[in-house]
Amino acid sequence: MVGFDIRNIVKEDLEGVFRLNNSFDSSVINYQNEYKEHRTLVAQLNDDIIGYIKYEILNDETCKKILSINEVLVDEKYRGLGVGHQLMVEAEKMAKDYNITSLVVLNNNYLEEEVMFYKRQGFNLNIDRRYEKKYYIQ
């Protein structure tokens, strides 16, 4: 799919994000302005928000940095067109900047569609029943 942009969320995006998910926590905008480790990126096509990804950088129990994906959501009309993939690519770019060892989805109740998406992105189910993508910086 050609023509959509991916960028950090701003206050003006909230109406479009609420259209996708009416329980979206709008306080992330203020929080991410204060902490670089927390990000919400939106995918925008023309004037419409067609998807977003929320993630944060955490330290695991062994003090290795992980990128925790809290939510990825794409408008049903645009699923299967590469929007979710491009959102993940942008999250992985941040992973490189922070020397992340793995990307983890912090969710234990996956819909079949989510499982297929994460598998296509190179994630595998780990021992904690979370989808994880090992990431080694070269």
PDB file of C-alpha atoms in Angstrom:
ATOM      1  CA  MET A   1       0.000   0.000   0.000  1.00  0.00           C
ATOM      2  CA  VAL A   2       1.384   3.371  -0.984  1.00  0.00           C
ATOM      3  CA  GLY A   3       0.702   6.776   0.464  1.00  0.00           C
ATOM      4  CA  PHE A   4       0.384   6.447   4.217  1.00  0.00           C
ATOM      5  CA  ASP A   5       2.736   8.072   6.712  1.00  0.00           C
ATOM      6  CA  ILE A   6       3.896   6.788  10.086  1.00  0.00           C
ATOM      7  CA  ARG A   7       4.710   9.289  12.800  1.00  0.00           C
ATOM      8  CA  ASN A   8       4.428   9.993  16.514  1.00  0.00           C
ATOM      9  CA  ILE A   9       0.922  10.570  17.768  1.00  0.00           C
ATOM     10  CA  VAL A  10      -0.189  14.145  18.506  1.00  0.00           C
ATOM     11  CA  LYS A  11      -3.273  15.502  20.245  1.00  0.00           C
ATOM     12  CA  GLU A  12      -4.999  16.181  16.931  1.00  0.00           C
ATOM     13  CA  ASP A  13      -4.906  12.434  16.173  1.00  0.00           C
ATOM     14  CA  LEU A  14      -7.053  11.428  19.137  1.00  0.00           C
ATOM     15  CA  GLU A  15     -10.390  11.595  17.338  1.00  0.00           C
ATOM     16  CA  GLY A  16      -9.112   9.241  14.635  1.00  0.00           C
ATOM     17  CA  VAL A  17      -7.558   6.887  17.178  1.00  0.00           C
ATOM     18  CA  PHE A  18     -10.780   6.827  19.242  1.00  0.00           C
ATOM     19  CA  ARG A  19     -12.628   5.835  16.057  1.00  0.00           C
ATOM     20  CA  LEU A  20     -10.402   2.727  15.954  1.00  0.00           C
ATOM     21  CA  ASN A  21     -10.460   2.079  19.698  1.00  0.00           C
ATOM     22  CA  ASN A  22     -12.806   4.033  21.954  1.00  0.00           C
ATOM     23  CA  SER A  23     -10.953   2.823  25.070  1.00  0.00           C
ATOM     24  CA  PHE A  24      -7.595   4.253  23.948  1.00  0.00           C
ATOM     25  CA  ASP A  25      -5.806   5.969  26.847  1.00  0.00           C
ATOM     26  CA  SER A  26      -5.157   9.525  25.640  1.00  0.00           C
ATOM     27  CA  SER A  27      -2.725  10.225  28.496  1.00  0.00           C
ATOM     28  CA  VAL A  28      -0.019   8.461  26.442  1.00  0.00           C
ATOM     29  CA  ILE A  29       0.512  11.699  24.532  1.00  0.00           C
ATOM     30  CA  ASN A  30       1.680  13.573  27.617  1.00  0.00           C
ATOM     31  CA  TYR A  31       3.577  10.560  28.900  1.00  0.00           C
ATOM     32  CA  GLN A  32       5.526   9.992  25.695  1.00  0.00           C
ATOM     33  CA  ASN A  33       6.504  13.653  25.537  1.00  0.00           C
ATOM     34  CA  GLU A  34       8.154  13.201  28.917  1.00  0.00           C
ATOM     35  CA  TYR A  35       9.670   9.730  28.414  1.00  0.00           C
ATOM     36  CA  LYS A  36      11.352   8.676  25.148  1.00  0.00           C
ATOM     37  CA  GLU A  37      10.971   5.020  26.105  1.00  0.00           C
ATOM     38  CA  HIS A  38       7.192   5.146  25.581  1.00  0.00           C
ATOM     39  CA  ARG A  39       5.837   5.654  22.094  1.00  0.00           C
ATOM     40  CA  THR A  40       2.628   5.574  20.158  1.00  0.00           C
ATOM     41  CA  LEU A  41       2.976   5.804  16.414  1.00  0.00           C
ATOM     42  CA  VAL A  42       0.066   6.365  14.064  1.00  0.00           C
ATOM     43  CA  ALA A  43      -0.382   5.432  10.434  1.00  0.00           C
ATOM     44  CA  GLN A  44      -2.100   8.237   8.549  1.00  0.00           C
ATOM     45  CA  LEU A  45      -3.604   8.117   5.062  1.00  0.00           C
ATOM     46  CA  ASN A  46      -4.683  11.534   3.840  1.00  0.00           C
ATOM     47  CA  ASP A  47      -6.476  12.959   6.897  1.00  0.00           C
ATOM     48  CA  ASP A  48      -7.454   9.600   8.398  1.00  0.00           C
ATOM     49  CA  ILE A  49      -5.722   7.642  11.139  1.00  0.00           C
ATOM     50  CA  ILE A  50      -5.766   4.063   9.852  1.00  0.00           C
ATOM     51  CA  GLY A  51      -3.708   2.351  12.559  1.00  0.00           C
ATOM     52  CA  TYR A  52      -1.383   2.708  15.512  1.00  0.00           C
ATOM     53  CA  ILE A  53       1.174   0.874  17.619  1.00  0.00           C
ATOM     54  CA  LYS A  54       1.917   1.457  21.315  1.00  0.00           C
ATOM     55  CA  TYR A  55       5.196   0.230  22.768  1.00  0.00           C
ATOM     56  CA  GLU A  56       7.701   0.884  25.506  1.00  0.00           C
ATOM     57  CA  ILE A  57      11.249  -0.068  26.392  1.00  0.00           C
ATOM     58  CA  LEU A  58      11.632  -2.121  29.562  1.00  0.00           C
ATOM     59  CA  ASN A  59      14.353  -4.059  31.334  1.00  0.00           C
ATOM     60  CA  ASP A  60      13.621  -7.756  31.800  1.00  0.00           C
ATOM     61  CA  GLU A  61      14.533  -9.755  34.900  1.00  0.00           C
ATOM     62  CA  THR A  62      18.128 -10.140  33.623  1.00  0.00           C
ATOM     63  CA  CYS A  63      18.427  -6.369  32.994  1.00  0.00           C
ATOM     64  CA  LYS A  64      18.349  -6.808  29.212  1.00  0.00           C
ATOM     65  CA  LYS A  65      16.353  -4.244  27.312  1.00  0.00           C
ATOM     66  CA  ILE A  66      13.187  -5.416  25.597  1.00  0.00           C
ATOM     67  CA  LEU A  67      10.710  -3.541  23.460  1.00  0.00           C
ATOM     68  CA  SER A  68       7.269  -4.331  24.818  1.00  0.00           C
ATOM     69  CA  ILE A  69       4.486  -4.023  22.257  1.00  0.00           C
ATOM     70  CA  ASN A  70       1.344  -3.088  24.120  1.00  0.00           C
ATOM     71  CA  GLU A  71      -1.025  -2.770  21.183  1.00  0.00           C
ATOM     72  CA  VAL A  72      -1.136  -2.813  17.397  1.00  0.00           C
ATOM     73  CA  LEU A  73      -4.402  -1.917  15.724  1.00  0.00           C
ATOM     74  CA  VAL A  74      -5.223  -1.308  12.066  1.00  0.00           C
ATOM     75  CA  ASP A  75      -8.586  -0.221  10.683  1.00  0.00           C
ATOM     76  CA  GLU A  76     -10.361  -3.295   9.254  1.00  0.00           C
ATOM     77  CA  LYS A  77     -10.574  -1.647   5.815  1.00  0.00           C
ATOM     78  CA  TYR A  78      -6.765  -1.468   5.630  1.00  0.00           C
ATOM     79  CA  ARG A  79      -5.775  -4.844   7.078  1.00  0.00           C
ATOM     80  CA  GLY A  80      -3.644  -7.024   4.838  1.00  0.00           C
ATOM     81  CA  LEU A  81      -2.185  -4.020   3.012  1.00  0.00           C
ATOM     82  CA  GLY A  82       1.065  -3.652   4.955  1.00  0.00           C
ATOM     83  CA  VAL A  83       0.038  -1.016   7.483  1.00  0.00           C
ATOM     84  CA  GLY A  84       0.642  -3.220  10.529  1.00  0.00           C
ATOM     85  CA  HIS A  85       3.909  -4.467   9.063  1.00  0.00           C
ATOM     86  CA  GLN A  86       5.155  -0.919   8.539  1.00  0.00           C
ATOM     87  CA  LEU A  87       4.189   0.024  12.101  1.00  0.00           C
ATOM     88  CA  MET A  88       6.277  -2.940  13.308  1.00  0.00           C
ATOM     89  CA  VAL A  89       9.205  -1.868  11.086  1.00  0.00           C
ATOM     90  CA  GLU A  90       9.174   1.551  12.743  1.00  0.00           C
ATOM     91  CA  ALA A  91       9.142  -0.041  16.209  1.00  0.00           C
ATOM     92  CA  GLU A  92      12.115  -2.199  15.188  1.00  0.00           C
ATOM     93  CA  LYS A  93      14.009   0.926  14.124  1.00  0.00           C
ATOM     94  CA  MET A  94      13.675   2.182  17.687  1.00  0.00           C
ATOM     95  CA  ALA A  95      14.835  -1.215  18.927  1.00  0.00           C
ATOM     96  CA  LYS A  96      18.091  -0.755  17.030  1.00  0.00           C
ATOM     97  CA  ASP A  97      18.595   2.692  18.562  1.00  0.00           C
ATOM     98  CA  TYR A  98      18.245   1.269  22.093  1.00  0.00           C
ATOM     99  CA  ASN A  99      20.175  -2.013  21.630  1.00  0.00           C
ATOM    100  CA  ILE A 100      17.094  -4.095  22.329  1.00  0.00           C
ATOM    101  CA  THR A 101      17.561  -7.848  22.765  1.00  0.00           C
ATOM    102  CA  SER A 102      13.990  -8.830  21.904  1.00  0.00           C
ATOM    103  CA  LEU A 103      10.541  -7.569  21.081  1.00  0.00           C
ATOM    104  CA  VAL A 104       7.731  -8.999  23.207  1.00  0.00           C
ATOM    105  CA  VAL A 105       3.960  -8.737  22.959  1.00  0.00           C
ATOM    106  CA  LEU A 106       2.560  -8.391  26.473  1.00  0.00           C
ATOM    107  CA  ASN A 107      -0.745 -10.113  25.892  1.00  0.00           C
ATOM    108  CA  ASN A 108      -1.779 -13.621  26.825  1.00  0.00           C
ATOM    109  CA  ASN A 109      -5.154 -13.754  25.052  1.00  0.00           C
ATOM    110  CA  TYR A 110      -4.497 -13.725  21.328  1.00  0.00           C
ATOM    111  CA  LEU A 111      -7.076 -13.702  18.592  1.00  0.00           C
ATOM    112  CA  GLU A 112      -6.302 -15.970  15.628  1.00  0.00           C
ATOM    113  CA  GLU A 113      -5.754 -12.915  13.432  1.00  0.00           C
ATOM    114  CA  GLU A 114      -3.166 -11.559  15.900  1.00  0.00           C
ATOM    115  CA  VAL A 115      -1.328 -14.879  16.021  1.00  0.00           C
ATOM    116  CA  MET A 116      -1.054 -14.966  12.232  1.00  0.00           C
ATOM    117  CA  PHE A 117       0.125 -11.338  12.147  1.00  0.00           C
ATOM    118  CA  TYR A 118       2.845 -11.842  14.758  1.00  0.00           C
ATOM    119  CA  LYS A 119       4.053 -15.045  13.114  1.00  0.00           C
ATOM    120  CA  ARG A 120       4.348 -13.219   9.773  1.00  0.00           C
ATOM    121  CA  GLN A 121       6.447 -10.596  11.545  1.00  0.00           C
ATOM    122  CA  GLY A 122       8.889 -13.259  12.782  1.00  0.00           C
ATOM    123  CA  PHE A 123       7.569 -13.697  16.335  1.00  0.00           C
ATOM    124  CA  ASN A 124       7.410 -17.053  18.122  1.00  0.00           C
ATOM    125  CA  LEU A 125       5.505 -18.127  21.217  1.00  0.00           C
ATOM    126  CA  ASN A 126       7.885 -18.176  24.195  1.00  0.00           C
ATOM    127  CA  ILE A 127       7.765 -20.144  27.440  1.00  0.00           C
ATOM    128  CA  ASP A 128       5.642 -17.400  29.062  1.00  0.00           C
ATOM    129  CA  ARG A 129       3.026 -17.767  26.271  1.00  0.00           C
ATOM    130  CA  ARG A 130       3.940 -14.379  24.864  1.00  0.00           C
ATOM    131  CA  TYR A 131       4.969 -13.717  21.309  1.00  0.00           C
ATOM    132  CA  GLU A 132       8.619 -12.759  21.135  1.00  0.00           C
ATOM    133  CA  LYS A 133      11.041 -11.835  18.405  1.00  0.00           C
ATOM    134  CA  LYS A 134      14.678 -12.221  19.359  1.00  0.00           C
ATOM    135  CA  TYR A 135      16.592  -9.249  18.160  1.00  0.00           C
ATOM    136  CA  TYR A 136      20.338  -9.142  18.048  1.00  0.00           C
ATOM    137  CA  ILE A 137      22.182  -6.009  17.086  1.00  0.00           C
ATOM    138  CA  GLN A 138      24.985  -6.704  14.593  1.00  0.00           C
TER     139      GLN A 138
END
